[in-house]
mmCIF file of C-alpha atoms in Angstrom:
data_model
loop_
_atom_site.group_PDB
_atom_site.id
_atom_site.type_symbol
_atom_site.label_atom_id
_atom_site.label_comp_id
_atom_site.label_asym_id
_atom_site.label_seq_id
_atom_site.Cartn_x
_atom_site.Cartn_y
_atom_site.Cartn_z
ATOM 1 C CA UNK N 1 98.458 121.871 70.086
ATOM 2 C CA UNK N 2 97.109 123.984 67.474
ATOM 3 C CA UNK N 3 93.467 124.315 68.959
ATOM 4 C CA UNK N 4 94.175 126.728 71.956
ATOM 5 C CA UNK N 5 90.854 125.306 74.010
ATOM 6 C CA UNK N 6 92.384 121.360 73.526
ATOM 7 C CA UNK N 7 95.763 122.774 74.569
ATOM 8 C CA UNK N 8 94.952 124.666 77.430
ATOM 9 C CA UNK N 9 92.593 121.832 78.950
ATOM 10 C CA UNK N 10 94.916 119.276 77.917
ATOM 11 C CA UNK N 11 97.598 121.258 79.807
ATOM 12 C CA UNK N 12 95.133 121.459 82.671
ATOM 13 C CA UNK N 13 94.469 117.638 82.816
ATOM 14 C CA UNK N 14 98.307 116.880 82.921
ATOM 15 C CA UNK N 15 99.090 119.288 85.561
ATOM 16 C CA UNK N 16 96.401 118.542 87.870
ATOM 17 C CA UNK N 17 97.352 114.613 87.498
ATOM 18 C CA UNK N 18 101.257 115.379 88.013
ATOM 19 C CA UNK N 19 100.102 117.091 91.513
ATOM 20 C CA UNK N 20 98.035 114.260 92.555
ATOM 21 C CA UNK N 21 100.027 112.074 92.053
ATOM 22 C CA UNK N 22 102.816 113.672 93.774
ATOM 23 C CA UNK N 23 100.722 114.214 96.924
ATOM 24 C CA UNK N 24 98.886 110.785 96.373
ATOM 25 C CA UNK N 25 102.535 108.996 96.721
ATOM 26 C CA UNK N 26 104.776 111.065 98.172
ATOM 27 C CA UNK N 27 106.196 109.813 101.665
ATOM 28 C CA UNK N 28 107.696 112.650 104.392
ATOM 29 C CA UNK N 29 111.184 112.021 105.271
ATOM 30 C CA UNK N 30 112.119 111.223 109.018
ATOM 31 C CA UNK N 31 108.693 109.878 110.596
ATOM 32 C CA UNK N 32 108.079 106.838 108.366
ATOM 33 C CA UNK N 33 108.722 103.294 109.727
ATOM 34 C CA UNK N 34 111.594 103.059 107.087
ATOM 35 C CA UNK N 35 113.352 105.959 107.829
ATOM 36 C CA UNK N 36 113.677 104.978 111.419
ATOM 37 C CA UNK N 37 114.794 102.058 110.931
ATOM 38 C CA UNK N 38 117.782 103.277 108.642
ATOM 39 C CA UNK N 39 118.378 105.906 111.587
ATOM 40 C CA UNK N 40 118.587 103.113 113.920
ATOM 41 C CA UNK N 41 121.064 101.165 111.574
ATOM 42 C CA UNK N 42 123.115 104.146 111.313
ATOM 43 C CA UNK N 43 122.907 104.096 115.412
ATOM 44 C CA UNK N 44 123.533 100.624 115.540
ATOM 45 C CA UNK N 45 126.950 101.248 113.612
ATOM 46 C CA UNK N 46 128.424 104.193 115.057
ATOM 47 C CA UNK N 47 128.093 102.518 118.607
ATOM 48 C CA UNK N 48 130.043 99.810 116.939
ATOM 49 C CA UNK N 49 131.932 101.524 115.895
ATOM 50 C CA UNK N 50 132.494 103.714 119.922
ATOM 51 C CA UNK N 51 131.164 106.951 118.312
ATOM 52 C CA UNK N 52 128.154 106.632 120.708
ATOM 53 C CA UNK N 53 127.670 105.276 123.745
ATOM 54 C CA UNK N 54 124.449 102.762 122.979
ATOM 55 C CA UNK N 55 121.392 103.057 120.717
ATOM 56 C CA UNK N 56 119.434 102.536 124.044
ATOM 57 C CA UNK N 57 115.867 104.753 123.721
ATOM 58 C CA UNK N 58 112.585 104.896 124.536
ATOM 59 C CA UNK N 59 110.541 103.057 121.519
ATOM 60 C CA UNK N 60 108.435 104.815 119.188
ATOM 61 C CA UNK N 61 104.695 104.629 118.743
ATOM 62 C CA UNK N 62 103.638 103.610 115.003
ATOM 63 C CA UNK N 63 100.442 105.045 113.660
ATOM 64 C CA UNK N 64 99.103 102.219 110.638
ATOM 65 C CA UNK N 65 97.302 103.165 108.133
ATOM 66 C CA UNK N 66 96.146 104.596 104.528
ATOM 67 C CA UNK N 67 95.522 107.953 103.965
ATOM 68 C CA UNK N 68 93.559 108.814 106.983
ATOM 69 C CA UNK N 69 96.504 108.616 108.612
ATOM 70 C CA UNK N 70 99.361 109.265 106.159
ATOM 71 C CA UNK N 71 97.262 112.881 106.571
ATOM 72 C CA UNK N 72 98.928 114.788 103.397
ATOM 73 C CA UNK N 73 95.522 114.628 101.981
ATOM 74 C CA UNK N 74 93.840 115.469 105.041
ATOM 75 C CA UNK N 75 93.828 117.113 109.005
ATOM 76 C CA UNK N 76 96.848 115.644 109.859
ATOM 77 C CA UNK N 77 96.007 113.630 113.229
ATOM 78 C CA UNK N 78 99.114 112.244 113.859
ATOM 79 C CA UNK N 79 101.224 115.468 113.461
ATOM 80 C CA UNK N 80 98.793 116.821 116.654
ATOM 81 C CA UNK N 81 99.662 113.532 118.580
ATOM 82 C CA UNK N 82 103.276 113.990 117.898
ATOM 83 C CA UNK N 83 102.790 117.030 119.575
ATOM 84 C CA UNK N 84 100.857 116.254 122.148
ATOM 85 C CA UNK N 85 103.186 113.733 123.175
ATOM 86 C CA UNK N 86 106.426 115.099 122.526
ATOM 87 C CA UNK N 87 105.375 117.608 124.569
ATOM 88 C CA UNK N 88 104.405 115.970 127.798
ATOM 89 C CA UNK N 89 107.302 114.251 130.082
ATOM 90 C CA UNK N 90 105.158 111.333 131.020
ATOM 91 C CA UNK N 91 105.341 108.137 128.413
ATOM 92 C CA UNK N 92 107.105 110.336 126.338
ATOM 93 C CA UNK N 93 108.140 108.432 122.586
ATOM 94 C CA UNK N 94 111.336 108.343 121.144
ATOM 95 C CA UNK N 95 109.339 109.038 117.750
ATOM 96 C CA UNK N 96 106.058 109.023 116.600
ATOM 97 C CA UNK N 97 105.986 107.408 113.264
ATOM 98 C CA UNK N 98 103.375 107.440 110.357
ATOM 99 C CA UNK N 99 103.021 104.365 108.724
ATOM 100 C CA UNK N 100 99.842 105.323 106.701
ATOM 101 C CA UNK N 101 100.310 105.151 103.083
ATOM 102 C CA UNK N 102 97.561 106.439 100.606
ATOM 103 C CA UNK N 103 95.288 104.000 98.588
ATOM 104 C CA UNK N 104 95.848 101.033 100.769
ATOM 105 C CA UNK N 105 93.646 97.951 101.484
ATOM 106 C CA UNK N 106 93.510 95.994 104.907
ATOM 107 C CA UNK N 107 95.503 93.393 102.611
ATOM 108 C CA UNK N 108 97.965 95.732 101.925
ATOM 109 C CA UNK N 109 98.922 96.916 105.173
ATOM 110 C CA UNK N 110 98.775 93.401 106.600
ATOM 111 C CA UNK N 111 101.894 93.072 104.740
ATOM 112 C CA UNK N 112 103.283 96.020 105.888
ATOM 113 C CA UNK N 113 103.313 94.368 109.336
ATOM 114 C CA UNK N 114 107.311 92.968 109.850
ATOM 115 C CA UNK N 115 108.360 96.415 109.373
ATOM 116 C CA UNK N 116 106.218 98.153 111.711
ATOM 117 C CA UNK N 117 107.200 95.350 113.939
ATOM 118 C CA UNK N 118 110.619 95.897 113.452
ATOM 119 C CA UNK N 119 110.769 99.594 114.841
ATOM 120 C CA UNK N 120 109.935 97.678 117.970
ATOM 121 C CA UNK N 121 107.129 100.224 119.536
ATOM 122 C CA UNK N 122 105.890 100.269 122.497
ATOM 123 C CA UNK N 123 102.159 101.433 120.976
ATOM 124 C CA UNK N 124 100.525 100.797 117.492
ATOM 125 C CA UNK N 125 97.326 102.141 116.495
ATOM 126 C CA UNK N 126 95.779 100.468 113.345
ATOM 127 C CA UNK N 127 93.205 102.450 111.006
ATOM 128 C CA UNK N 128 92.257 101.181 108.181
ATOM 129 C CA UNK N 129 89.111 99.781 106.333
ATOM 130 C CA UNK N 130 87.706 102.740 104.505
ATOM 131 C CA UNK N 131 89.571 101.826 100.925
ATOM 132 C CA UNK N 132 87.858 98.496 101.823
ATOM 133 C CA UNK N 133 84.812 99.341 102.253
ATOM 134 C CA UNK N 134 84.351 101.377 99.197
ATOM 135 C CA UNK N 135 85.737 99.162 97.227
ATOM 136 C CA UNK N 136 82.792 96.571 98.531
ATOM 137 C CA UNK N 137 80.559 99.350 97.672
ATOM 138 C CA UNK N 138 81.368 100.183 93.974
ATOM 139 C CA UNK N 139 82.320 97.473 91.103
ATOM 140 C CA UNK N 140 84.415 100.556 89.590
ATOM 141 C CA UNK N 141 86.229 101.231 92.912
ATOM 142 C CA UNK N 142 86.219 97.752 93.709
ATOM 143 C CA UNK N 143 88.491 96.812 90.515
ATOM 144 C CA UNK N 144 90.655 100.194 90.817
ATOM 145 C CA UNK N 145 92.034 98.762 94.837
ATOM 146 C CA UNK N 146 91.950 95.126 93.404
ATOM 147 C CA UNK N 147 94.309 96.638 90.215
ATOM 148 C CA UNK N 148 96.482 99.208 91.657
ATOM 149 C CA UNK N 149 96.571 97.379 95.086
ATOM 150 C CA UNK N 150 97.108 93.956 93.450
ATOM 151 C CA UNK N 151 94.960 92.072 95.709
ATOM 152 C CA UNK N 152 93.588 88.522 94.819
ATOM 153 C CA UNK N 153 90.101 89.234 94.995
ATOM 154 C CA UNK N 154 87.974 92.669 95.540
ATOM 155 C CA UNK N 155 87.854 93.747 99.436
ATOM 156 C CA UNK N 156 84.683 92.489 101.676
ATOM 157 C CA UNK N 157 83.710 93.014 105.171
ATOM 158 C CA UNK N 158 84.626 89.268 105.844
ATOM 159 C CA UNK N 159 88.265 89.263 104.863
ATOM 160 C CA UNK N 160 88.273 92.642 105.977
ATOM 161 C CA UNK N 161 88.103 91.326 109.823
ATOM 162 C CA UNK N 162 89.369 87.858 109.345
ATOM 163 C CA UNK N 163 92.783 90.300 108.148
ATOM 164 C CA UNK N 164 92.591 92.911 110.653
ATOM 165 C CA UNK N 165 92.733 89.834 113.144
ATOM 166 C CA UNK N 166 95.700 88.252 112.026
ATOM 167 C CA UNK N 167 97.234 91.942 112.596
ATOM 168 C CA UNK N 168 96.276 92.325 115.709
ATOM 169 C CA UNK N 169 98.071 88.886 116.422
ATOM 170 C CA UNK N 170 101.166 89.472 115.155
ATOM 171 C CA UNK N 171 101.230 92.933 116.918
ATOM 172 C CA UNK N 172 100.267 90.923 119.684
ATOM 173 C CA UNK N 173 102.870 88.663 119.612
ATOM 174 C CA UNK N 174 105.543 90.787 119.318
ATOM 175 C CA UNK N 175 104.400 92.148 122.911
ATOM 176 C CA UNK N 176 103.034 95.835 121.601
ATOM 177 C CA UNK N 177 100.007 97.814 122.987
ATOM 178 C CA UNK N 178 97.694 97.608 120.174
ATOM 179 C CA UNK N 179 94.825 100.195 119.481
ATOM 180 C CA UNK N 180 92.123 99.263 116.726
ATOM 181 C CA UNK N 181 90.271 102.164 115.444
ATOM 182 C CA UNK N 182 87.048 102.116 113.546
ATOM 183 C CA UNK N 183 86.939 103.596 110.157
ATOM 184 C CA UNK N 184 85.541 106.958 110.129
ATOM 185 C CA UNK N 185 81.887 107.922 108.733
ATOM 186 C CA UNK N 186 81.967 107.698 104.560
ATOM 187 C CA UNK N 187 79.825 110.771 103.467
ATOM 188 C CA UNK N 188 77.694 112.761 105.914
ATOM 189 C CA UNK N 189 74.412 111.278 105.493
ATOM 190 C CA UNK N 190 73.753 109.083 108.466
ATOM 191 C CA UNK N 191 71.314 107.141 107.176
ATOM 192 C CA UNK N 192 72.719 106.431 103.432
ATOM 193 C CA UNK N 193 73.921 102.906 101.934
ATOM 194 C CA UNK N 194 77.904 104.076 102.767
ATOM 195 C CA UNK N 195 77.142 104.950 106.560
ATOM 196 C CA UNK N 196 75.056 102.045 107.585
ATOM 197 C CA UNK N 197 77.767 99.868 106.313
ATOM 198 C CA UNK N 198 80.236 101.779 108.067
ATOM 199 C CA UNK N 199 78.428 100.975 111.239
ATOM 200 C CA UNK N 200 78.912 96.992 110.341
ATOM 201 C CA UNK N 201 82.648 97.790 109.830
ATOM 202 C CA UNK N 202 83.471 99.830 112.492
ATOM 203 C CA UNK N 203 81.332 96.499 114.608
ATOM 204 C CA UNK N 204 83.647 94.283 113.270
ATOM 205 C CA UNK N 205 86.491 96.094 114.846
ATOM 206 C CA UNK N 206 84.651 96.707 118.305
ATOM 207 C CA UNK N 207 84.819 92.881 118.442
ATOM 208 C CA UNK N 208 88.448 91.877 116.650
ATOM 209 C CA UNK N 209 89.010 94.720 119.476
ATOM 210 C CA UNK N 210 87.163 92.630 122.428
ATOM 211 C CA UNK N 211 88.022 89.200 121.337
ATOM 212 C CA UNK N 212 92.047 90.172 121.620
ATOM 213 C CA UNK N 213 91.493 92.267 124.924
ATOM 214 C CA UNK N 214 93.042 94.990 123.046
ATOM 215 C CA UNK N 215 92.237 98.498 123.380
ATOM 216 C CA UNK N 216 88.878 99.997 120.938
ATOM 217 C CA UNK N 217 89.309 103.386 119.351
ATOM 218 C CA UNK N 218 85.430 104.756 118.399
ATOM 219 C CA UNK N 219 86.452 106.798 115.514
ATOM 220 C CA UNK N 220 83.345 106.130 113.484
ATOM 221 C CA UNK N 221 81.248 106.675 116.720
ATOM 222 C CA UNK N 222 82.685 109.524 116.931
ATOM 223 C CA UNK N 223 82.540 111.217 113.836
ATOM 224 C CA UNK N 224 79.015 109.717 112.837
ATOM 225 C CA UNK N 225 77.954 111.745 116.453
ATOM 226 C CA UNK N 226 78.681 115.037 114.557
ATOM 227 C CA UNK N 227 76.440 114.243 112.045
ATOM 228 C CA UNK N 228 73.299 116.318 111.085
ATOM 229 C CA UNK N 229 70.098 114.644 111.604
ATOM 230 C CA UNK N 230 69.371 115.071 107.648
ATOM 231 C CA UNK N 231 70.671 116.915 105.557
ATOM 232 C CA UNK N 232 74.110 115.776 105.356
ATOM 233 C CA UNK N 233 76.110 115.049 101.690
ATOM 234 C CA UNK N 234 75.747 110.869 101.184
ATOM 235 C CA UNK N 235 78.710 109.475 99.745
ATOM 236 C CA UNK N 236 79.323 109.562 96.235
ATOM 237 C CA UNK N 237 82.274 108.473 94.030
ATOM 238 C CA UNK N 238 82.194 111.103 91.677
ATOM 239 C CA UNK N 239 81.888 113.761 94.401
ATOM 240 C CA UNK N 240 84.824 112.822 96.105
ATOM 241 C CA UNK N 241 87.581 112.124 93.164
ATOM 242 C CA UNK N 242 86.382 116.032 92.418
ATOM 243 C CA UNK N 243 86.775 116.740 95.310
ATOM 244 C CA UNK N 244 89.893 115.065 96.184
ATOM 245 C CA UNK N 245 91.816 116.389 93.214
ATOM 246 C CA UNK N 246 90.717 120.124 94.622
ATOM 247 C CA UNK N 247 91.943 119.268 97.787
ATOM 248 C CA UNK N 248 95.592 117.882 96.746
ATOM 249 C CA UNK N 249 95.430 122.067 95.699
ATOM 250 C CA UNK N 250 93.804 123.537 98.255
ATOM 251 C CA UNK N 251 96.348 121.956 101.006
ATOM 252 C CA UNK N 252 99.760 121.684 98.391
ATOM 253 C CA UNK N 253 99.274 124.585 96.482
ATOM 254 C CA UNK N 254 97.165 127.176 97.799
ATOM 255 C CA UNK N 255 97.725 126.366 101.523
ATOM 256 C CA UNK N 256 94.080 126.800 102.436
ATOM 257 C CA UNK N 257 92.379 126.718 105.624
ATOM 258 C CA UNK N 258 90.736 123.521 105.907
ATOM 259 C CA UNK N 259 87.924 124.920 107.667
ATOM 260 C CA UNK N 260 87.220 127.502 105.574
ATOM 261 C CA UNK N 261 87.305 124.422 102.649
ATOM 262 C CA UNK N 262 84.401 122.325 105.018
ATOM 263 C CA UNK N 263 82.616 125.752 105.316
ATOM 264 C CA UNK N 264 82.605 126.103 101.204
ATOM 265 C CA UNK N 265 81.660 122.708 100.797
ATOM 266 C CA UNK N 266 78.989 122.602 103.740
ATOM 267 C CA UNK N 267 80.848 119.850 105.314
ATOM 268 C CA UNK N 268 81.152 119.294 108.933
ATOM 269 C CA UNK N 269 83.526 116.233 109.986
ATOM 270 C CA UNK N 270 85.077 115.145 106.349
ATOM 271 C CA UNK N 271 86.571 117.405 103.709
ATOM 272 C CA UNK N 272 85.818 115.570 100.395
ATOM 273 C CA UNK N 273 83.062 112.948 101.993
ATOM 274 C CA UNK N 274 86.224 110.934 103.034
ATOM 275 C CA UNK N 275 89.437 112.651 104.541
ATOM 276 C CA UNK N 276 89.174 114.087 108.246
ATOM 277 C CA UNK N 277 88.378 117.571 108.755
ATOM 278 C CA UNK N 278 90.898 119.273 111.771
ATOM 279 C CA UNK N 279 87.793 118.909 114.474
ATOM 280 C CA UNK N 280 87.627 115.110 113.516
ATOM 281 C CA UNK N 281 91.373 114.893 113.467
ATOM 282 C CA UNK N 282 91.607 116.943 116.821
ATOM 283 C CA UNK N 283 89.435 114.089 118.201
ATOM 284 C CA UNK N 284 91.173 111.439 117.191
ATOM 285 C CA UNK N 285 94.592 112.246 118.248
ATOM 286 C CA UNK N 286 93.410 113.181 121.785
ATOM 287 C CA UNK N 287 91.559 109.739 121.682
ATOM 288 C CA UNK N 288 94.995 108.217 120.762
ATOM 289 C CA UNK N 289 97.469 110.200 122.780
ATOM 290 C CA UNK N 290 95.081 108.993 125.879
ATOM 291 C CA UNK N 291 95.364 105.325 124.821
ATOM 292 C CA UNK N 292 99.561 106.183 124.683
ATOM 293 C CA UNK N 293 99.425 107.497 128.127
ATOM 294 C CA UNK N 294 97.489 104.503 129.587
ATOM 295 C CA UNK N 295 94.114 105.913 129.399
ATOM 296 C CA UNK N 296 92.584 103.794 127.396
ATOM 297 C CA UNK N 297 92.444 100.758 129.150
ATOM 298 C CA UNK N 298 90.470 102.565 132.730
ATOM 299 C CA UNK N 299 87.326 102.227 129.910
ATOM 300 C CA UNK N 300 86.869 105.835 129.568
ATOM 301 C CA UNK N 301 87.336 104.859 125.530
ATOM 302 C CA UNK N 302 85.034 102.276 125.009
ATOM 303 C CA UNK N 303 82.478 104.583 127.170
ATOM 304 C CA UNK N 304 82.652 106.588 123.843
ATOM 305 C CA UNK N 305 81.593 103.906 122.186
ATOM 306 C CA UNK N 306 78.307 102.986 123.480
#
């Protein structure tokens, strides 16, 4: 404390960390799967109790995820699909809920599943896989999700889709609409190590997709379309926690633009070589408020995709 340089960056450090980690864990009240379901308890109880007259409704539509979709560390996607569909009489929800949670692994989320279930919704998309596959990427990322995530073993593309099918089953099952979406691009070089092993990923979910005559969601199609030629930023590990810890300011504290944050970067469809920018995000939830509406199975999605 007596060395003003060591305090003030030591300051810096613990400040920028406490922030972080507030946005990296903090949960929204009222559109989680958890706080429905203690809504619909309370629901359950007055009617019991003849202060209502039935907790009848139209069910919700759960968006799964990490934090692609939990979107407090990027364009939030499934805020614009709440109101897109809120706002439209036809298939209207009773709730859109976010069930994306940051720093999560297919292997997490997979047990996540009997509560998402439990909300009983009539539509669930499921996005997840990026965590995954950088943790297949890096042996330094790879141990961080295997740590913090306590998984058994470090992520791979194999156990990546033999897990995202036994989700789709169980969604399945329980007689929901399911929509798999493809991880997004990782970076914004087309043709670097992280992209061309998106591509293998976001194949494994075109056919975990086909094989379960579920509905295909061409995220990574998508966003690897709005690619440049060259040029783009490849991914890189060291770019992104940088960048990352900016953005937990730039959205939290500063309230920034997030297209004026691609334009300073030179970024075009991610905002840290990750999170969604709002024209990737716009995309998606129009992509998933058609699937909600009954869009997606007339094949005007999986066009997208080819």
């Amino acid at each position: 404390m007596s060395d003003p340089v060591v305090s003030c960056v030591g300051w810096t450090v613990l400040l920028t960390s406490a922030v972080i980690l507030r946005v990296a864990t903090c949960m929204e009240e009222g559109d989680t799967p958890e706080a429905f379901l203690k809504g619909l308890e309370s629901r359950v109880e007055e009617a019991a109790a003849g202060l209502v007259g039935g907790t009848q409704g139209a069910p919700p539509v759960v968006c799964l995820g990490d934090s692609l979709t939990r979107g407090n560390l990027s364009a939030d996607w499934v805020g614009a699909l709440r109101e897109q569909l809120m706002g439209c009489p036809v298939a209207q929800p009773a709730a859109v809920l976010n069930a994306g949670v940051n720093m999560q692994c297919i292997e997490n989320v997979r047990q996540r599943i009997s509560e998402v279930i439990a909300c009983k919704p009539s539509h669930v998309t499921v996005l997840v896989g990026t965590n995954d596959l950088k943790a297949e990427l890096s042996p330094v990322e790879g141990l961080m999700y295997r740590v913090f995530g306590k998984l058994p073993e470090v992520p791979s593309l194999e156990r990546y889709e033999s897990s995202l099918r036994e989700i789709r089953e169980q969604l399945l099952a329980a007689g929901i609409e399911v929509a798999l979406v493809s991880p997004p691009v990782l970076g914004e070089d087309p043709g670097c190590r992280a992209n061309l092993r998106a591509a293998e990923f976001a194949a494994a979910v075109r056919r975990v997709a086909a094989e379960g005559g579920c509905t295909y969601l061409p995220l990574f199609e998508q966003t690897s379309a709005q690619l440049p030629p060259e040029g783009g930023r490849a991914y890189c590990g060291l770019n992104f926690f940088m960048w990352c810890c900016m953005l937990a300011f730039d959205i939290h504290v500063f309230r920034r633009d997030l297209r004026e944050v691609q334009r300073e970067r030179k970024l075009g469809v991610t905002l840290d070589l990750v999170h969604l920018g709002p024209e990737a995000a716009s995309g998606l939830a129009a992509m998933v408020a058609a699937f909600v509406r009954g869009s997606g199975s007339d094949g005007r999605l999986m066009a997208l995709a080819r």
